Coordinates of C-alpha atoms in Angstrom, one line a residue:
M1 CA 30.5 21.6 -36.4
R2 CA 27.2 20.0 -36.1
K3 CA 29.0 16.4 -36.3
I4 CA 31.6 17.5 -33.4
I5 CA 28.4 18.6 -31.3
L6 CA 26.4 15.6 -32.0
L7 CA 29.6 13.5 -31.1
F8 CA 29.9 15.5 -28.0
L9 CA 26.4 14.7 -26.8
I10 CA 26.9 10.9 -27.4
I11 CA 30.0 11.0 -25.4
V12 CA 28.0 12.8 -22.7
S13 CA 25.3 10.5 -22.8
I14 CA 27.6 7.4 -22.5
K15 CA 29.5 9.2 -19.5
L16 CA 26.2 9.8 -17.7
S17 CA 24.9 6.2 -18.3
A18 CA 28.5 5.0 -17.2
Q19 CA 28.3 6.9 -14.0
E20 CA 25.2 4.9 -13.2
V21 CA 22.4 7.3 -12.9
N22 CA 19.5 4.8 -12.0
V23 CA 16.4 6.3 -10.6
I24 CA 13.3 4.1 -9.9
P25 CA 10.6 5.1 -10.8
Q26 CA 11.9 6.4 -14.1
P27 CA 11.7 10.3 -14.2
V28 CA 9.6 12.2 -17.2
E29 CA 12.8 13.9 -18.2
L30 CA 16.5 13.0 -17.3
R31 CA 19.2 14.5 -19.2
P32 CA 22.8 15.5 -18.8
G33 CA 23.4 18.7 -17.1
T34 CA 24.3 22.3 -18.2
F35 CA 28.0 21.2 -17.6
P36 CA 27.9 17.3 -18.1
T37 CA 31.6 16.7 -17.1
S38 CA 30.8 18.6 -13.9
K39 CA 30.4 16.5 -10.5
F40 CA 29.0 17.6 -7.0
R41 CA 30.7 16.2 -4.1
I42 CA 29.0 15.6 -0.7
N43 CA 31.5 16.3 2.2
K44 CA 31.2 17.6 5.8
S45 CA 31.4 21.1 4.4
T46 CA 28.1 20.5 2.3
T47 CA 25.1 22.5 3.5
I48 CA 21.4 21.9 3.1
L49 CA 20.1 25.3 2.3
V50 CA 16.4 25.9 2.3
T51 CA 14.7 28.9 1.0
D52 CA 11.3 28.5 2.9
S53 CA 10.6 27.2 6.5
A54 CA 8.2 24.7 4.9
A55 CA 11.0 22.9 3.5
I56 CA 12.5 21.9 6.6
N57 CA 10.8 18.6 6.5
A58 CA 12.2 17.5 3.4
A59 CA 15.6 19.0 4.5
N60 CA 15.6 16.8 7.7
F61 CA 14.6 13.6 5.7
L62 CA 17.5 14.1 3.4
K63 CA 20.1 15.1 6.2
D64 CA 18.8 11.9 8.3
Y65 CA 19.4 9.5 5.3
I66 CA 22.9 10.9 4.8
T67 CA 23.6 10.7 8.5
R68 CA 22.5 7.2 9.0
Y69 CA 23.9 5.7 5.7
Y70 CA 27.1 7.7 5.2
N71 CA 28.1 9.1 8.6
L72 CA 28.0 12.9 7.5
N73 CA 26.1 15.1 9.4
L74 CA 25.2 17.8 7.2
K75 CA 23.9 21.3 8.3
I76 CA 20.8 22.8 7.5
S77 CA 20.5 26.6 7.1
S78 CA 18.3 29.3 5.6
N79 CA 21.2 32.0 5.6
T80 CA 23.4 32.0 2.7
K81 CA 26.0 33.7 4.9
D82 CA 26.4 30.6 6.7
I83 CA 27.6 28.6 3.6
K84 CA 31.3 27.6 3.7
G85 CA 31.1 24.9 1.1
N86 CA 28.9 23.7 -1.6
T87 CA 25.3 23.7 -1.5
I88 CA 22.1 21.4 -1.7
T89 CA 19.3 23.9 -2.3
L90 CA 15.8 23.2 -1.8
V91 CA 13.5 25.7 -3.4
L92 CA 9.8 25.8 -2.5
S93 CA 7.7 28.3 -4.5
D94 CA 4.2 28.1 -5.6
Q95 CA 5.2 30.3 -8.8
L96 CA 7.2 26.9 -10.1
Y97 CA 4.4 24.7 -11.3
K98 CA 0.9 24.3 -11.2
N99 CA 1.1 20.5 -10.6
P100 CA 1.9 20.3 -6.6
D101 CA 3.5 16.8 -7.4
K102 CA 6.0 18.3 -10.2
Y103 CA 9.7 18.7 -9.2
F104 CA 13.0 19.6 -10.8
V105 CA 16.6 18.4 -9.5
S106 CA 19.6 20.2 -11.3
V107 CA 23.2 19.1 -10.4
L108 CA 26.1 21.3 -10.9
A109 CA 29.7 21.4 -9.4
S110 CA 28.9 23.8 -6.8
T111 CA 25.2 23.0 -6.0
I112 CA 22.3 20.8 -6.4
N113 CA 19.3 22.8 -6.9
A114 CA 15.8 21.0 -6.4
G115 CA 12.4 22.9 -6.5
A116 CA 8.8 22.2 -6.4
S117 CA 5.6 24.3 -5.7
S118 CA 4.5 22.0 -2.8
E119 CA 6.0 20.3 0.3
Q120 CA 5.3 16.9 -1.2
G121 CA 6.8 17.7 -4.6
L122 CA 9.9 18.9 -2.8
F123 CA 10.0 15.5 -0.9
Y124 CA 9.8 13.6 -4.2
A125 CA 12.8 15.6 -5.2
V126 CA 14.7 14.7 -2.1
Q127 CA 14.0 10.9 -3.0
T128 CA 15.4 11.3 -6.4
I129 CA 18.4 12.9 -4.9
I130 CA 18.9 10.1 -2.6
Q131 CA 18.8 7.6 -5.4
L132 CA 21.4 9.6 -7.1
L133 CA 23.9 8.9 -4.3
S134 CA 26.2 5.8 -4.5
S135 CA 25.6 3.0 -2.5
N136 CA 29.4 2.4 -1.8
T137 CA 29.8 4.1 1.6
N138 CA 33.7 3.4 1.4
S139 CA 34.1 6.0 -1.4
E140 CA 33.6 9.7 -2.0
L141 CA 30.1 10.8 -2.4
I142 CA 29.9 12.1 -6.1
I143 CA 26.7 12.8 -8.0
P144 CA 27.2 13.3 -11.7
S145 CA 25.7 16.5 -13.5
V146 CA 22.1 15.8 -14.4
D147 CA 18.7 17.6 -15.0
I148 CA 15.8 16.1 -14.0
I149 CA 12.1 17.3 -14.2
D150 CA 9.5 14.7 -13.1
Y151 CA 6.0 14.3 -11.8
P152 CA 3.6 11.2 -11.6
R153 CA 1.1 9.6 -14.1
F154 CA -1.5 8.6 -11.5
A155 CA -2.8 10.5 -8.4
Y156 CA -3.2 7.4 -6.3
R157 CA -0.1 5.3 -5.7
G158 CA -0.9 2.7 -3.0
M159 CA 0.4 -0.2 -1.2
H160 CA -1.5 -2.4 1.4
L161 CA -0.4 -4.4 4.5
D162 CA -2.5 -6.7 6.3
V163 CA -1.6 -6.9 10.0
S164 CA -4.6 -9.1 10.9
R165 CA -3.3 -12.6 9.8
H166 CA 0.0 -11.8 11.4
F167 CA 0.5 -8.6 13.4
F168 CA 3.5 -6.1 12.8
D169 CA 4.7 -3.8 15.6
V170 CA 4.8 0.1 15.4
A171 CA 8.5 0.1 14.4
F172 CA 8.0 -2.2 11.5
V173 CA 5.1 -0.4 10.3
K174 CA 7.2 2.7 10.2
Q175 CA 9.8 1.0 8.3
Y176 CA 7.1 0.0 5.9
I177 CA 6.0 3.5 5.3
D178 CA 9.6 4.5 4.7
Y179 CA 10.0 1.9 1.9
L180 CA 6.8 3.5 0.1
A181 CA 8.3 6.9 0.4
L182 CA 11.4 6.0 -1.1
H183 CA 9.3 4.7 -4.1
K184 CA 7.2 8.2 -4.1
M185 CA 4.1 6.2 -3.2
N186 CA 1.3 8.1 -1.4
Y187 CA -1.2 6.2 0.0
F188 CA -0.8 3.3 2.7
H189 CA -3.9 0.9 2.9
W190 CA -3.8 -0.5 6.6
H191 CA -5.9 -3.5 6.7
L192 CA -6.7 -3.3 10.6
T193 CA -9.4 -5.9 11.1
D194 CA -10.4 -9.2 9.6
D195 CA -11.4 -12.7 11.0
H196 CA -8.0 -13.3 12.3
G197 CA -7.4 -10.5 14.5
W198 CA -8.8 -7.1 15.3
R199 CA -5.9 -4.5 15.5
I200 CA -7.1 -1.4 16.6
E201 CA -8.2 0.0 20.0
I202 CA -11.8 1.1 20.1
K203 CA -12.3 2.7 23.6
R204 CA -16.1 2.4 23.6
Y205 CA -15.7 -1.3 22.8
P206 CA -12.7 -2.7 24.9
K207 CA -13.4 -6.6 24.0
L208 CA -12.6 -6.0 20.5
T209 CA -9.0 -5.9 21.4
E210 CA -9.2 -7.8 24.9
I211 CA -10.7 -10.7 23.0
G212 CA -10.8 -10.2 19.5
A213 CA -7.1 -9.3 18.8
W214 CA -5.8 -12.7 19.9
R215 CA -6.2 -16.2 18.4
N216 CA -5.3 -19.5 19.9
G217 CA -3.3 -21.0 17.1
S218 CA -2.6 -20.7 13.4
I219 CA -2.8 -23.7 10.8
I220 CA 0.6 -25.2 9.9
G221 CA 1.6 -25.0 6.3
L222 CA -0.6 -23.9 3.3
W223 CA -4.3 -24.2 3.7
P224 CA -6.0 -26.4 4.8
G225 CA -3.1 -27.1 6.9
K226 CA -1.3 -30.1 8.3
G227 CA -3.7 -32.8 9.6
N228 CA -6.7 -30.9 8.2
E229 CA -6.5 -32.6 4.8
N230 CA -9.6 -34.7 5.3
I231 CA -11.9 -32.1 6.3
K232 CA -14.3 -31.3 3.5
Y233 CA -16.7 -28.2 2.7
Q234 CA -19.9 -28.3 0.5
V235 CA -21.2 -24.8 -0.1
L236 CA -25.0 -25.2 -0.8
P237 CA -27.7 -22.5 -1.6
T238 CA -29.0 -22.4 2.0
E239 CA -26.3 -24.1 4.0
V240 CA -22.4 -25.1 4.4
K241 CA -21.7 -28.9 5.1
I242 CA -18.6 -29.5 6.8
M243 CA -17.4 -33.0 6.8
P244 CA -16.9 -34.6 9.2
K245 CA -19.4 -32.9 11.3
D246 CA -17.4 -32.8 14.5
A247 CA -14.1 -31.9 12.7
V248 CA -11.7 -29.9 14.8
I249 CA -9.2 -27.8 12.9
K250 CA -5.5 -28.7 13.9
T251 CA -3.2 -25.7 14.6
D252 CA 0.1 -25.0 15.9
G253 CA -1.6 -24.0 19.4
V254 CA 0.6 -20.8 19.5
K255 CA -1.4 -17.8 20.7
H256 CA -0.8 -14.8 18.4
G257 CA -2.1 -11.4 18.3
G258 CA -1.4 -7.7 19.2
Y259 CA -3.1 -4.3 18.6
Y260 CA -2.3 -0.6 18.1
T261 CA -3.4 1.8 21.0
Q262 CA -5.0 4.9 19.6
E263 CA -1.9 6.9 20.8
Q264 CA 0.5 4.4 18.7
I265 CA -1.8 5.2 15.6
K266 CA -1.7 9.0 16.2
D267 CA 2.2 8.2 16.0
V268 CA 2.1 6.3 12.8
I269 CA -0.3 8.9 11.2
D270 CA 2.1 11.8 12.0
Y271 CA 5.1 9.6 10.7
A272 CA 3.5 9.1 7.5
A273 CA 2.4 12.7 7.2
K274 CA 6.0 13.7 7.3
R275 CA 6.5 11.5 4.3
Y276 CA 3.3 12.9 2.5
I277 CA 1.7 9.4 2.8
T278 CA -1.9 9.2 3.5
I279 CA -3.1 6.2 5.6
I280 CA -6.4 4.6 4.6
P281 CA -7.8 2.4 7.5
E282 CA -9.8 -0.6 6.7
I283 CA -12.6 -1.8 8.9
E284 CA -14.2 -4.8 7.3
M285 CA -17.9 -5.3 7.0
P286 CA -20.3 -7.0 6.7
A287 CA -18.2 -10.1 6.4
H288 CA -14.6 -11.0 7.7
S289 CA -16.0 -10.3 11.2
M290 CA -15.0 -13.4 13.1
A291 CA -12.8 -11.5 15.4
L292 CA -15.4 -8.9 16.3
L293 CA -18.0 -11.6 16.6
A294 CA -15.8 -13.4 19.1
A295 CA -16.0 -10.3 21.1
Y296 CA -19.6 -9.4 20.7
P297 CA -21.5 -12.4 19.3
E298 CA -24.8 -10.8 19.5
L299 CA -24.0 -8.9 16.5
G300 CA -24.0 -12.2 14.3
T301 CA -26.6 -14.0 12.6
E302 CA -26.2 -16.8 15.3
P303 CA -25.9 -14.9 18.5
D304 CA -26.1 -18.2 20.5
K305 CA -23.0 -19.7 18.8
K306 CA -19.6 -19.6 20.2
Y307 CA -17.6 -17.5 17.8
E308 CA -13.8 -17.8 17.8
V309 CA -11.1 -15.7 16.2
A310 CA -10.1 -17.7 13.1
Q311 CA -7.2 -19.9 13.4
T312 CA -7.3 -21.3 9.7
W313 CA -6.8 -19.3 6.4
G314 CA -9.2 -19.2 3.3
M315 CA -12.6 -17.8 3.0
M316 CA -14.1 -17.7 6.6
N317 CA -17.6 -17.3 5.4
K318 CA -17.8 -21.1 5.7
Y319 CA -17.7 -20.5 9.5
N320 CA -20.3 -17.7 9.3
N321 CA -18.3 -14.6 9.6
V322 CA -21.3 -12.2 8.5
L323 CA -22.8 -9.5 10.8
Q324 CA -26.4 -9.5 11.4
A325 CA -28.4 -6.6 9.6
S326 CA -30.1 -4.7 12.1
D327 CA -30.0 -1.4 13.5
T328 CA -28.1 -2.6 16.6
T329 CA -25.3 -3.6 14.4
F330 CA -25.3 -0.4 12.4
K331 CA -25.2 1.8 15.7
F332 CA -22.1 -0.4 16.7
L333 CA -20.2 0.0 13.5
E334 CA -21.2 3.9 13.6
N335 CA -19.6 4.2 16.9
V336 CA -16.5 2.2 15.8
L337 CA -16.0 4.3 12.7
T338 CA -16.6 7.6 14.7
E339 CA -13.6 6.5 16.6
V340 CA -11.6 5.5 13.5
M341 CA -12.5 8.7 11.6
D342 CA -11.7 11.0 14.5
L343 CA -8.2 9.1 14.5
F344 CA -7.4 9.3 10.9
P345 CA -7.2 12.6 9.0
S346 CA -7.6 10.8 5.6
P347 CA -10.6 11.8 3.7
Y348 CA -11.1 8.0 2.9
I349 CA -12.4 5.1 4.9
H350 CA -12.2 1.5 3.5
I351 CA -15.1 -0.6 4.7
G352 CA -14.3 -3.9 3.1
G353 CA -17.4 -5.4 1.4
D354 CA -16.0 -8.3 0.0
E355 CA -16.6 -12.0 0.1
A356 CA -19.6 -11.8 2.3
S357 CA -21.8 -15.1 1.9
K358 CA -25.4 -14.7 1.4
I359 CA -26.4 -18.1 3.0
W360 CA -26.1 -16.8 6.6
W361 CA -28.5 -13.8 6.0
K362 CA -30.9 -16.4 4.1
R363 CA -30.8 -18.5 7.2
S364 CA -31.4 -15.8 9.7
A365 CA -35.1 -14.9 10.6
V366 CA -33.9 -11.5 11.8
S367 CA -32.2 -10.7 8.4
Q368 CA -35.2 -11.8 6.5
Q369 CA -37.4 -9.6 8.6
F370 CA -35.1 -6.6 8.1
M371 CA -34.9 -7.1 4.3
K372 CA -39.0 -7.3 4.3
M373 CA -39.2 -4.0 6.6
N374 CA -36.8 -2.2 4.1
G375 CA -38.2 -3.8 0.9
L376 CA -35.5 -5.5 -0.2
K377 CA -35.8 -8.5 -2.8
N378 CA -32.7 -10.5 -2.1
E379 CA -29.4 -10.8 0.0
S380 CA -27.6 -8.9 -2.9
E381 CA -29.7 -5.8 -2.1
L382 CA -29.2 -6.4 1.6
Q383 CA -25.6 -6.3 0.8
S384 CA -25.8 -2.7 -1.1
Y385 CA -28.3 -1.6 1.5
F386 CA -25.5 -2.2 4.4
I387 CA -22.8 -0.4 2.2
R388 CA -25.2 2.3 1.3
R389 CA -26.3 2.9 5.0
M390 CA -22.6 3.0 6.1
E391 CA -21.4 5.2 3.3
K392 CA -24.3 7.7 4.2
F393 CA -23.0 7.7 7.8
V394 CA -19.4 8.2 6.7
N395 CA -20.4 11.0 4.2
S396 CA -22.1 12.9 6.9
K397 CA -18.4 13.0 8.6
G398 CA -17.3 14.5 5.3
K399 CA -15.2 11.4 4.4
T400 CA -15.6 8.9 1.4
I401 CA -15.8 5.1 1.6
I402 CA -13.5 2.7 -0.6
G403 CA -14.6 -0.8 -0.9
W404 CA -13.5 -4.2 -2.6
N405 CA -15.4 -4.7 -6.0
E406 CA -18.2 -6.8 -4.3
I407 CA -19.6 -3.3 -3.2
L408 CA -21.1 -3.4 -6.6
Q409 CA -23.5 -6.1 -5.9
G410 CA -27.0 -4.9 -5.7
G411 CA -26.2 -1.5 -6.7
L412 CA -23.2 0.8 -6.1
A413 CA -23.3 3.3 -3.4
P414 CA -23.5 6.8 -4.5
N415 CA -20.1 8.1 -3.7
A416 CA -18.2 5.1 -3.0
I417 CA -14.5 4.0 -4.8
V418 CA -14.0 0.6 -6.0
M419 CA -10.9 -1.2 -5.6
S420 CA -11.1 -3.9 -8.1
W421 CA -9.2 -7.1 -7.2
Q422 CA -11.2 -9.7 -8.7
G423 CA -9.4 -8.8 -12.3
E424 CA -10.6 -5.5 -13.9
K425 CA -14.3 -6.1 -14.4
G426 CA -15.2 -4.0 -11.2
A427 CA -13.2 -1.2 -12.1
I428 CA -14.6 -1.1 -15.6
E429 CA -18.1 -1.2 -14.3
A430 CA -17.1 1.4 -11.7
A431 CA -15.6 3.8 -14.3
K432 CA -18.6 3.3 -16.7
Q433 CA -20.8 4.4 -13.9
S434 CA -18.5 7.7 -13.3
H435 CA -17.0 6.2 -10.1
K436 CA -13.2 6.3 -9.1
A437 CA -11.6 2.8 -9.2
I438 CA -8.2 1.6 -8.0
M439 CA -6.6 -1.3 -9.8
T440 CA -5.5 -4.1 -7.8
P441 CA -6.1 -7.1 -9.7
E442 CA -5.1 -10.4 -7.7
N443 CA -3.0 -12.1 -10.5
K444 CA -0.7 -9.0 -11.0
M445 CA -0.9 -6.8 -7.7
Y446 CA -1.1 -9.5 -4.9
F447 CA 2.5 -9.5 -3.7
N448 CA 1.7 -12.5 -1.1
H449 CA 1.8 -14.7 -4.3
G450 CA 5.2 -16.1 -5.2
Q451 CA 7.7 -14.3 -7.3
F452 CA 8.8 -17.3 -9.0
V453 CA 7.3 -20.9 -10.0
K454 CA 9.3 -22.5 -7.1
E455 CA 9.6 -20.4 -4.2
D456 CA 11.9 -20.5 -1.3
S457 CA 9.1 -20.3 1.4
L458 CA 5.3 -20.7 1.8
T459 CA 3.4 -18.3 -0.6
A460 CA -0.4 -17.8 -1.8
S461 CA -1.4 -19.4 -5.2
T462 CA 0.0 -18.9 -8.6
P463 CA 3.1 -16.8 -9.0
S464 CA 3.0 -12.8 -9.8
S465 CA 6.3 -12.3 -11.4
L466 CA 8.4 -9.1 -11.7
Y467 CA 7.9 -9.0 -15.3
D468 CA 4.0 -9.5 -15.0
V469 CA 3.9 -6.6 -12.6
Y470 CA 6.0 -4.3 -14.6
N471 CA 4.2 -5.0 -17.8
Y472 CA 0.7 -4.5 -16.4
E473 CA -1.2 -1.4 -17.8
P474 CA -3.6 0.0 -14.9
V475 CA -6.1 1.6 -17.6
P476 CA -8.1 -1.2 -19.2
A477 CA -8.4 -1.2 -22.9
Q478 CA -12.0 -1.4 -22.8
L479 CA -12.5 2.2 -21.5
N480 CA -12.6 5.2 -23.7
S481 CA -10.5 8.3 -23.0
E482 CA -13.3 10.1 -20.7
Q483 CA -14.1 6.9 -18.8
A484 CA -10.3 6.3 -18.1
K485 CA -10.0 9.4 -16.3
Y486 CA -12.0 7.6 -13.4
I487 CA -9.1 5.1 -13.2
W488 CA -7.6 6.8 -10.0
G489 CA -4.4 4.7 -9.9
G490 CA -3.3 1.3 -8.6
Q491 CA -2.1 -0.5 -5.6
G492 CA 0.0 -3.5 -4.5
C493 CA -1.5 -5.7 -1.8
L494 CA 0.2 -7.9 0.7
W495 CA -1.8 -10.1 2.6
S496 CA 0.1 -12.0 5.7
E497 CA -1.4 -15.4 5.9
Y498 CA 2.2 -16.8 5.1
V499 CA 4.1 -13.7 5.9
S500 CA 4.8 -13.6 9.8
N501 CA 7.9 -11.5 10.0
P502 CA 9.6 -8.3 8.8
A503 CA 12.4 -10.3 6.6
K504 CA 9.5 -12.2 4.6
V505 CA 7.5 -8.9 4.2
Q506 CA 10.7 -7.5 2.6
Y507 CA 11.2 -10.5 0.4
Q508 CA 7.7 -10.3 -0.8
L509 CA 7.8 -6.8 -1.4
F510 CA 10.8 -6.1 -3.2
P511 CA 11.6 -5.7 -6.0
R512 CA 8.1 -6.0 -7.0
L513 CA 7.4 -2.4 -5.4
D514 CA 10.0 -1.1 -7.6
A515 CA 8.0 -2.2 -10.5
L516 CA 4.6 -1.0 -9.0
S517 CA 6.1 2.3 -8.6
E518 CA 7.1 2.6 -12.1
I519 CA 3.8 1.9 -13.5
L520 CA 2.1 4.4 -11.5
W521 CA 4.7 7.3 -11.6
S522 CA 6.4 7.0 -14.9
P523 CA 4.9 7.9 -18.3
K524 CA 3.4 4.7 -20.1
E525 CA 5.6 5.3 -23.2
K526 CA 9.0 5.2 -21.1
R527 CA 8.3 1.6 -20.0
N528 CA 11.3 -0.5 -20.8
Y529 CA 11.6 -3.9 -19.0
P530 CA 15.5 -4.3 -20.0
D531 CA 16.3 -0.7 -18.9
F532 CA 14.5 -1.4 -15.6
Q533 CA 16.3 -4.3 -14.9
K534 CA 19.7 -2.5 -15.3
R535 CA 18.4 0.3 -13.2
L536 CA 17.3 -2.5 -10.5
R537 CA 20.9 -3.4 -10.0
A538 CA 21.7 -0.3 -8.7
Q539 CA 18.7 -0.4 -6.3
F540 CA 19.7 -4.0 -5.1
K541 CA 23.1 -2.3 -3.9
R542 CA 20.8 0.4 -2.1
Y543 CA 18.9 -2.5 -0.5
D544 CA 22.1 -3.8 0.8
L545 CA 23.0 -0.6 2.2
M546 CA 19.7 -0.4 3.8
G547 CA 19.5 -4.0 5.3
I548 CA 16.4 -5.1 3.2
N549 CA 16.0 -8.6 2.3
Y550 CA 15.3 -9.6 -1.5
S551 CA 15.7 -12.8 -3.5
K552 CA 19.2 -13.2 -4.7
R553 CA 17.9 -14.9 -7.8
Y554 CA 17.6 -11.4 -9.6
L555 CA 21.3 -11.3 -9.6
E556 CA 21.9 -14.4 -11.2
N557 CA 21.5 -13.3 -14.6

């Protein structure tokens, strides 16, 4: 008898595999349903049944997805008397799980039951149901009988988009947020300001968008750009030499820019909230500020200089993109951040803090006097003072700062969260100081890097392959179990120097976003690259259905 049962389970397992239950990220538990040969059929008589009005958002998302891609307009109801056919039942009960992100999905012949103790948990269940749907719109929508119990490994699962180097409109930003939602990501890091463009309306300082949102051209090709090959830079302890001295950077001469009004930003925030994604805005300081300085040059260390919005890529500290350390600057930034924090309900504000060259503070008599007045021994301590002072202000508004790992220089601000991009050293140091850290090492998590050794178009630096992303472990081996608790999660970054349109964003993002989602959501012990590749083939069909661009090289083997 036992042999018969074992054989039956093997057959069921094979049958389940054959019906292509391919979910990314991999669920914690996925097994054949109570009646393994049963199938749930979605048709025009299917009703989405909600047991609580708070489940309506998840129900609407599922309904809209099925309408858009399968041309089936399902009814949503909270009344069982309205039911004429089978049901997709969405259960919301705080008695289900203590973990608000945990959910279950159970597929039977007459019903799909999905439940969680929170709205976001139920939303994650809906994302899994969507991935159980066939991508073939010409056949009957059939879902095999499965039972799934699932919850994330990390609390922070983020993706970044740089809209400064190249601007992307509201419609595409919403699309980008949908991509994150499909992969159960919960944080969107919106890089809104940099040397190459200021993208957020600040009503108190209109020149930030009147002047700072626009540049007069962009270099052609990879840095240093076509026609700029003979320009040389020599970075010395107290100066930067540019040779020839009168060098003019050649660009395409095409004006580029744009910005988001505060009303548009509110709209995007609301859109993300309905997908249980928190938007973290980034306002760069004290460096990466050429767009700001083009608008308000009096805030620079060379106030008489004609600052321009940057037209070339690379580290713009060669051209002095650093804010002057002064009470005037701090008041300006406080006013900016006040408007930003009033807009964004996120408890976190990213203030950059990276790649600030100390040369310009060394050369500034005002900065040196400021250091003397505040008992600061060197420019690294000035950097720390800058971040700590801004943190104190942000904390006074009930929010927490996030900064790139350079905020560790000169001493870490008391409550700051470190985003570690220059390898893992910054995160290790932060965790050992009992500070939260987010892992985004450039060599693995920067999706503006190519996916292949030879790419189809311009990309940054050395490749970050799908295999490398998938096999990245966010918790550094150097940390003990107590320190490891401070690794909050991880994030992919997409910088846009060489990414100027939505199709290129998609190409750079997919399928590495799939790999990222799995290392941040799924249990470490379930990671299996060959199995991931198998499930990815089903995901590619879904991307075809959704009109998403990705490299077809992944389909060759």
